[in-house]
Amino acid sequence: MKLVKKILAAVLALGMSSVLLAGCSDGAGNQSVAKIKESGEIVMYTNAAFAPFEYVDGQDVKGVDVEIALEIAKELGVELKVKDVKFDSIVPGIESGKAAFGAAGITITEDRKKSVDFSIEYYTSVQYIICKEDADFAKTEDLAGKAIGVQLGTTGDFLISDAIDGTEDEETKEHVKGVLEGSGASCKQYANAIEASQDLMNGRIDAVVIDKLPAESIVNNNSGLKCVKLEDAEPEAYGICVSKGNEELLKVIDEVLNRLISEGKIDSFVLAHSNA
Ligand code: GLN
């Protein structure tokens, strides 16, 4: 009798572990297409302070990324649920399966690719400097000695922090001096570029570094400010992220993006939300 029980327990344990393994084998976890369809909703993580890509309008979050997300939800036949979270918790949140995908004008970077998988590129951007109308900035080195506001965890943050602190050469591990290093410039990290720009208007900082279209939106909504392209910044491409290995969901997202791009819809969405 004892032996039978032992065998039974072993068979049960084996069965359970294979069920667990099967559930995880595609890397999709609780955000697999099957689970999403079963629950009837898909959850998107965003940070709604990045017009025209995402912004708060009354009780709703609207914008280019929401329009894209609605198309993804429609394709899957489920409801879209948008969660407005801190920008720097989007990638970790997707990595740990708290939401199905992150869409927030997220630049595809090698570093982020270590934590999540990205869709095809759907928009290109570049970093801009927002400053007072009478200021004269064009390149990163023009910000020497200045107090610079950025949104925490963004590519603008990385660019300015690296320019101030310097970087490490990947091969030699030697310190590479940043263009603002030792200049007295400081980097102040904010929850979003709107808050940073309020400090700019109050005279607490001298400039804000953020992506092109959100910079233009902030300037349009506030008098006394202007924005200029950061001359030495590299172009950046936006992608939607999913948890690593969630290939099935990524395939649906890529199909939707390919269709929207070929129909010229992304540009229409940008235009439709450009007054935000
Ligand atoms: N494109 C920038 C990044 O990915 C900023 C995105 C954002 O602030 N929503 O870091």
Tab-separated table of C-alpha atoms and ligand atoms in Angstrom:
chain	number	residue	atom	x	y	z
A	1	MET	CA	0.000	0.000	0.000
A	2	LYS	CA	2.804	2.367	0.973
A	3	LEU	CA	4.606	1.745	-2.313
A	4	VAL	CA	1.440	2.365	-4.322
A	5	LYS	CA	1.029	5.693	-2.541
A	6	LYS	CA	4.633	6.637	-3.272
A	7	ILE	CA	4.247	5.764	-6.941
A	8	LEU	CA	1.001	7.710	-7.104
A	9	ALA	CA	2.641	10.748	-5.501
A	10	ALA	CA	5.562	10.547	-7.926
A	11	VAL	CA	3.249	10.297	-10.947
A	12	LEU	CA	1.223	13.245	-9.648
A	13	ALA	CA	4.326	15.377	-9.069
A	14	LEU	CA	5.607	14.562	-12.538
A	15	GLY	CA	2.293	15.440	-14.086
A	16	MET	CA	2.109	18.725	-12.217
A	17	SER	CA	5.627	19.776	-13.124
A	18	SER	CA	5.000	19.062	-16.787
A	19	VAL	CA	1.831	21.201	-16.623
A	20	LEU	CA	3.886	23.981	-15.025
A	21	LEU	CA	6.622	23.577	-17.623
A	22	ALA	CA	4.124	23.584	-20.475
A	23	GLY	CA	2.645	26.822	-19.139
A	24	CYS	CA	6.037	28.531	-19.165
A	25	SER	CA	7.677	26.911	-22.154
A	26	ASP	CA	6.616	29.645	-24.592
A	27	GLY	CA	7.778	32.400	-22.234
A	28	ALA	CA	4.328	33.978	-22.359
A	29	GLY	CA	3.317	32.947	-18.827
A	30	ASN	CA	0.002	34.503	-17.811
A	31	GLN	CA	0.097	36.828	-20.846
A	32	SER	CA	-0.218	34.188	-23.562
A	33	VAL	CA	-2.684	34.879	-26.375
A	34	ALA	CA	-4.846	32.001	-25.100
A	35	LYS	CA	-4.985	33.454	-21.556
A	36	ILE	CA	-5.696	36.963	-22.861
A	37	LYS	CA	-8.591	35.676	-24.989
A	38	GLU	CA	-9.877	33.626	-22.064
A	39	SER	CA	-9.873	36.665	-19.733
A	40	GLY	CA	-11.507	38.875	-22.368
A	41	GLU	CA	-9.092	41.761	-21.787
A	42	ILE	CA	-5.567	42.847	-22.566
A	43	VAL	CA	-3.619	45.101	-20.210
A	44	MET	CA	-1.291	47.785	-21.534
A	45	TYR	CA	1.292	49.619	-19.420
A	46	THR	CA	2.017	53.221	-20.358
A	47	ASN	CA	3.007	56.559	-18.851
A	48	ALA	CA	0.396	59.120	-19.834
A	49	ALA	CA	2.541	62.265	-19.810
A	50	PHE	CA	4.035	61.931	-23.268
A	51	ALA	CA	1.734	63.633	-25.776
A	52	PRO	CA	0.865	62.927	-28.528
A	53	PHE	CA	1.715	59.274	-27.778
A	54	GLU	CA	-0.177	59.118	-24.463
A	55	TYR	CA	-1.831	61.798	-22.350
A	56	VAL	CA	-4.652	62.161	-19.884
A	57	ASP	CA	-7.873	63.665	-21.223
A	58	GLY	CA	-10.500	63.905	-18.483
A	59	GLN	CA	-10.823	60.373	-17.128
A	60	ASP	CA	-9.234	58.749	-20.162
A	61	VAL	CA	-5.784	58.042	-21.462
A	62	LYS	CA	-5.606	58.924	-25.155
A	63	GLY	CA	-2.937	59.136	-27.841
A	64	VAL	CA	-1.140	57.398	-30.688
A	65	ASP	CA	-0.118	54.391	-28.569
A	66	VAL	CA	-3.691	53.971	-27.297
A	67	GLU	CA	-4.996	54.007	-30.896
A	68	ILE	CA	-2.478	51.276	-31.795
A	69	ALA	CA	-3.378	49.317	-28.651
A	70	LEU	CA	-7.097	49.484	-29.522
A	71	GLU	CA	-6.280	47.893	-32.889
A	72	ILE	CA	-4.310	45.131	-31.138
A	73	ALA	CA	-7.231	44.480	-28.761
A	74	LYS	CA	-9.667	44.452	-31.698
A	75	GLU	CA	-7.495	41.947	-33.550
A	76	LEU	CA	-7.615	39.661	-30.486
A	77	GLY	CA	-11.326	40.275	-29.881
A	78	VAL	CA	-10.777	41.548	-26.318
A	79	GLU	CA	-11.217	44.762	-24.295
A	80	LEU	CA	-8.250	47.100	-23.840
A	81	LYS	CA	-7.320	48.107	-20.300
A	82	VAL	CA	-4.776	50.949	-20.076
A	83	LYS	CA	-2.703	51.292	-16.894
A	84	ASP	CA	-0.897	54.578	-16.292
A	85	VAL	CA	2.328	53.719	-14.402
A	86	LYS	CA	5.747	55.334	-13.880
A	87	PHE	CA	7.826	55.180	-17.051
A	88	ASP	CA	10.683	53.319	-15.386
A	89	SER	CA	8.360	50.571	-14.147
A	90	ILE	CA	7.014	49.701	-17.627
A	91	VAL	CA	9.848	47.398	-18.753
A	92	PRO	CA	10.135	45.618	-15.341
A	93	GLY	CA	6.315	45.291	-15.245
A	94	ILE	CA	6.203	43.655	-18.667
A	95	GLU	CA	9.196	41.477	-17.807
A	96	SER	CA	7.379	40.107	-14.756
A	97	GLY	CA	4.069	39.624	-16.601
A	98	LYS	CA	2.014	42.307	-14.804
A	99	ALA	CA	0.712	43.522	-18.175
A	100	ALA	CA	0.684	42.037	-21.673
A	101	PHE	CA	2.544	44.835	-23.422
A	102	GLY	CA	4.152	48.213	-22.889
A	103	ALA	CA	3.467	51.054	-25.312
A	104	ALA	CA	4.832	54.440	-24.294
A	105	GLY	CA	7.005	55.814	-27.081
A	106	ILE	CA	9.572	53.345	-25.798
A	107	THR	CA	12.886	53.501	-27.624
A	108	ILE	CA	14.236	50.110	-28.626
A	109	THR	CA	17.649	49.805	-26.931
A	110	GLU	CA	20.124	46.936	-26.597
A	111	ASP	CA	19.909	47.217	-22.827
A	112	ARG	CA	16.085	46.968	-22.720
A	113	LYS	CA	16.238	44.035	-25.152
A	114	LYS	CA	17.926	42.063	-22.362
A	115	SER	CA	14.680	42.266	-20.316
A	116	VAL	CA	11.858	42.317	-22.906
A	117	ASP	CA	11.175	41.584	-26.585
A	118	PHE	CA	10.307	44.431	-28.964
A	119	SER	CA	7.937	44.687	-31.913
A	120	ILE	CA	8.984	46.151	-35.255
A	121	GLU	CA	9.758	49.889	-35.197
A	122	TYR	CA	6.677	52.065	-35.617
A	123	TYR	CA	8.018	55.601	-35.234
A	124	THR	CA	11.371	57.392	-35.244
A	125	SER	CA	12.279	60.249	-32.978
A	126	VAL	CA	15.236	62.184	-31.603
A	127	GLN	CA	16.043	64.013	-28.377
A	128	TYR	CA	15.106	67.709	-28.127
A	129	ILE	CA	16.100	70.451	-25.691
A	130	ILE	CA	13.300	72.524	-24.165
A	131	CYS	CA	14.520	75.870	-22.830
A	132	LYS	CA	13.464	79.466	-22.212
A	133	GLU	CA	12.879	81.460	-25.422
A	134	ASP	CA	16.011	83.568	-24.912
A	135	ALA	CA	18.387	80.627	-24.283
A	136	ASP	CA	20.844	79.482	-26.922
A	137	PHE	CA	21.432	75.715	-26.898
A	138	ALA	CA	22.004	73.346	-29.808
A	139	LYS	CA	24.476	70.647	-28.747
A	140	THR	CA	24.973	68.672	-25.540
A	141	GLU	CA	28.202	70.589	-24.773
A	142	ASP	CA	26.204	73.863	-24.793
A	143	LEU	CA	24.596	72.609	-21.577
A	144	ALA	CA	27.924	72.853	-19.683
A	145	GLY	CA	27.361	74.037	-16.118
A	146	LYS	CA	23.565	73.950	-16.503
A	147	ALA	CA	20.882	72.218	-14.447
A	148	ILE	CA	19.212	69.780	-16.843
A	149	GLY	CA	15.846	68.114	-16.228
A	150	VAL	CA	15.041	64.671	-17.648
A	151	GLN	CA	12.374	62.027	-17.211
A	152	LEU	CA	13.704	59.234	-15.004
A	153	GLY	CA	14.770	56.106	-16.878
A	154	THR	CA	14.369	57.520	-20.387
A	155	THR	CA	16.893	57.693	-23.192
A	156	GLY	CA	17.147	61.463	-22.531
A	157	ASP	CA	18.117	60.626	-18.930
A	158	PHE	CA	20.763	58.119	-20.109
A	159	LEU	CA	22.191	60.614	-22.610
A	160	ILE	CA	22.551	63.453	-20.075
A	161	SER	CA	23.662	61.233	-17.166
A	162	ASP	CA	26.366	59.655	-19.379
A	163	ALA	CA	27.495	63.092	-20.581
A	164	ILE	CA	27.878	64.238	-16.952
A	165	ASP	CA	29.244	61.054	-15.345
A	166	GLY	CA	31.156	59.641	-18.308
A	167	THR	CA	30.914	56.024	-19.418
A	168	GLU	CA	32.986	52.869	-19.325
A	169	ASP	CA	34.603	51.483	-22.471
A	170	GLU	CA	33.077	48.023	-22.930
A	171	GLU	CA	36.354	46.368	-23.933
A	172	THR	CA	39.076	48.163	-21.988
A	173	LYS	CA	36.771	49.031	-19.039
A	174	GLU	CA	38.460	52.412	-19.021
A	175	HIS	CA	36.584	55.570	-18.129
A	176	VAL	CA	35.456	57.605	-21.139
A	177	LYS	CA	35.008	61.258	-20.236
A	178	GLY	CA	31.537	62.693	-20.921
A	179	VAL	CA	31.184	66.020	-22.764
A	180	LEU	CA	29.618	67.617	-19.671
A	181	GLU	CA	31.891	65.929	-17.134
A	182	GLY	CA	33.487	68.408	-14.739
A	183	SER	CA	31.536	71.302	-16.259
A	184	GLY	CA	29.337	71.729	-13.192
A	185	ALA	CA	26.266	70.501	-15.128
A	186	SER	CA	23.737	68.538	-13.094
A	187	CYS	CA	20.990	66.117	-14.051
A	188	LYS	CA	17.653	66.347	-12.234
A	189	GLN	CA	15.344	63.368	-12.725
A	190	TYR	CA	11.567	63.924	-12.765
A	191	ALA	CA	8.583	61.602	-13.029
A	192	ASN	CA	7.830	63.134	-16.432
A	193	ALA	CA	8.821	65.971	-18.756
A	194	ILE	CA	5.733	68.037	-17.855
A	195	GLU	CA	6.887	68.280	-14.219
A	196	ALA	CA	10.430	69.008	-15.381
A	197	SER	CA	9.149	71.825	-17.593
A	198	GLN	CA	7.294	73.395	-14.664
A	199	ASP	CA	10.639	73.660	-12.858
A	200	LEU	CA	12.127	75.119	-16.047
A	201	MET	CA	9.448	77.834	-16.084
A	202	ASN	CA	10.023	78.484	-12.371
A	203	GLY	CA	13.730	78.988	-13.059
A	204	ARG	CA	14.859	75.972	-10.999
A	205	ILE	CA	16.510	74.323	-14.004
A	206	ASP	CA	17.875	75.601	-17.333
A	207	ALA	CA	16.778	72.949	-19.824
A	208	VAL	CA	14.761	69.753	-20.256
A	209	VAL	CA	15.868	66.927	-22.567
A	210	ILE	CA	13.039	64.784	-23.960
A	211	ASP	CA	11.852	63.263	-27.268
A	212	LYS	CA	10.832	65.557	-30.147
A	213	LEU	CA	7.008	65.421	-30.232
A	214	PRO	CA	6.465	65.577	-26.428
A	215	ALA	CA	8.898	68.541	-26.377
A	216	GLU	CA	6.846	70.311	-29.060
A	217	SER	CA	3.627	69.552	-27.196
A	218	ILE	CA	4.981	71.067	-23.968
A	219	VAL	CA	6.180	74.188	-25.818
A	220	ASN	CA	2.773	74.572	-27.516
A	221	ASN	CA	1.020	74.408	-24.169
A	222	ASN	CA	3.282	76.818	-22.274
A	223	SER	CA	4.326	80.335	-23.199
A	224	GLY	CA	7.933	81.514	-22.876
A	225	LEU	CA	9.445	78.184	-23.898
A	226	LYS	CA	10.989	76.933	-27.148
A	227	CYS	CA	12.547	73.666	-28.200
A	228	VAL	CA	15.432	72.727	-30.476
A	229	LYS	CA	16.786	69.461	-31.803
A	230	LEU	CA	19.743	68.157	-29.826
A	231	GLU	CA	22.198	68.271	-32.737
A	232	ASP	CA	24.488	65.464	-31.646
A	233	ALA	CA	21.739	63.003	-30.612
A	234	GLU	CA	21.223	59.791	-32.596
A	235	PRO	CA	17.795	58.948	-34.054
A	236	GLU	CA	15.706	56.571	-31.900
A	237	ALA	CA	13.064	54.028	-32.946
A	238	TYR	CA	9.953	53.260	-30.902
A	239	GLY	CA	8.692	49.721	-30.342
A	240	ILE	CA	6.043	47.938	-28.285
A	241	CYS	CA	7.443	45.502	-25.726
A	242	VAL	CA	6.185	42.116	-24.524
A	243	SER	CA	7.634	39.612	-22.081
A	244	LYS	CA	10.602	37.653	-23.387
A	245	GLY	CA	9.533	34.725	-25.556
A	246	ASN	CA	5.896	35.800	-25.945
A	247	GLU	CA	6.203	35.188	-29.684
A	248	GLU	CA	2.537	34.598	-30.373
A	249	LEU	CA	1.482	37.975	-28.969
A	250	LEU	CA	4.411	39.721	-30.649
A	251	LYS	CA	3.319	38.250	-33.988
A	252	VAL	CA	-0.173	39.752	-33.582
A	253	ILE	CA	1.322	43.133	-32.575
A	254	ASP	CA	3.737	43.126	-35.537
A	255	GLU	CA	0.921	42.261	-37.955
A	256	VAL	CA	-1.208	45.123	-36.616
A	257	LEU	CA	1.747	47.548	-36.780
A	258	ASN	CA	2.674	46.484	-40.324
A	259	ARG	CA	-0.903	47.072	-41.443
A	260	LEU	CA	-1.185	50.464	-39.695
A	261	ILE	CA	2.175	51.604	-41.123
A	262	SER	CA	1.274	50.543	-44.683
A	263	GLU	CA	-2.101	52.295	-44.432
A	264	GLY	CA	-0.393	55.497	-43.209
A	265	LYS	CA	-2.419	55.260	-40.004
A	266	ILE	CA	0.434	55.976	-37.561
A	267	ASP	CA	0.959	59.389	-39.175
A	268	SER	CA	-2.804	60.070	-39.075
A	269	PHE	CA	-2.854	59.164	-35.365
A	270	VAL	CA	0.054	61.573	-34.749
A	271	LEU	CA	-1.805	64.315	-36.613
A	272	ALA	CA	-5.080	63.621	-34.829
A	273	HIS	CA	-3.415	63.934	-31.401
A	274	SER	CA	-0.970	66.722	-32.265
A	275	ASN	CA	-2.973	69.375	-30.422
A	276	ALA	CA	-2.653	67.512	-27.128
B	1	GLN	N1	11.648	57.383	-25.950
B	1	GLN	C1	12.127	57.621	-24.632
B	1	GLN	C2	12.574	56.337	-23.991
B	1	GLN	O1	12.207	55.303	-24.415
B	1	GLN	C3	11.090	58.317	-23.760
B	1	GLN	C4	9.810	57.566	-23.595
B	1	GLN	C5	8.836	58.203	-22.605
B	1	GLN	O2	9.187	59.074	-21.843
B	1	GLN	N2	7.603	57.768	-22.604
B	1	GLN	O3	13.286	56.335	-23.041
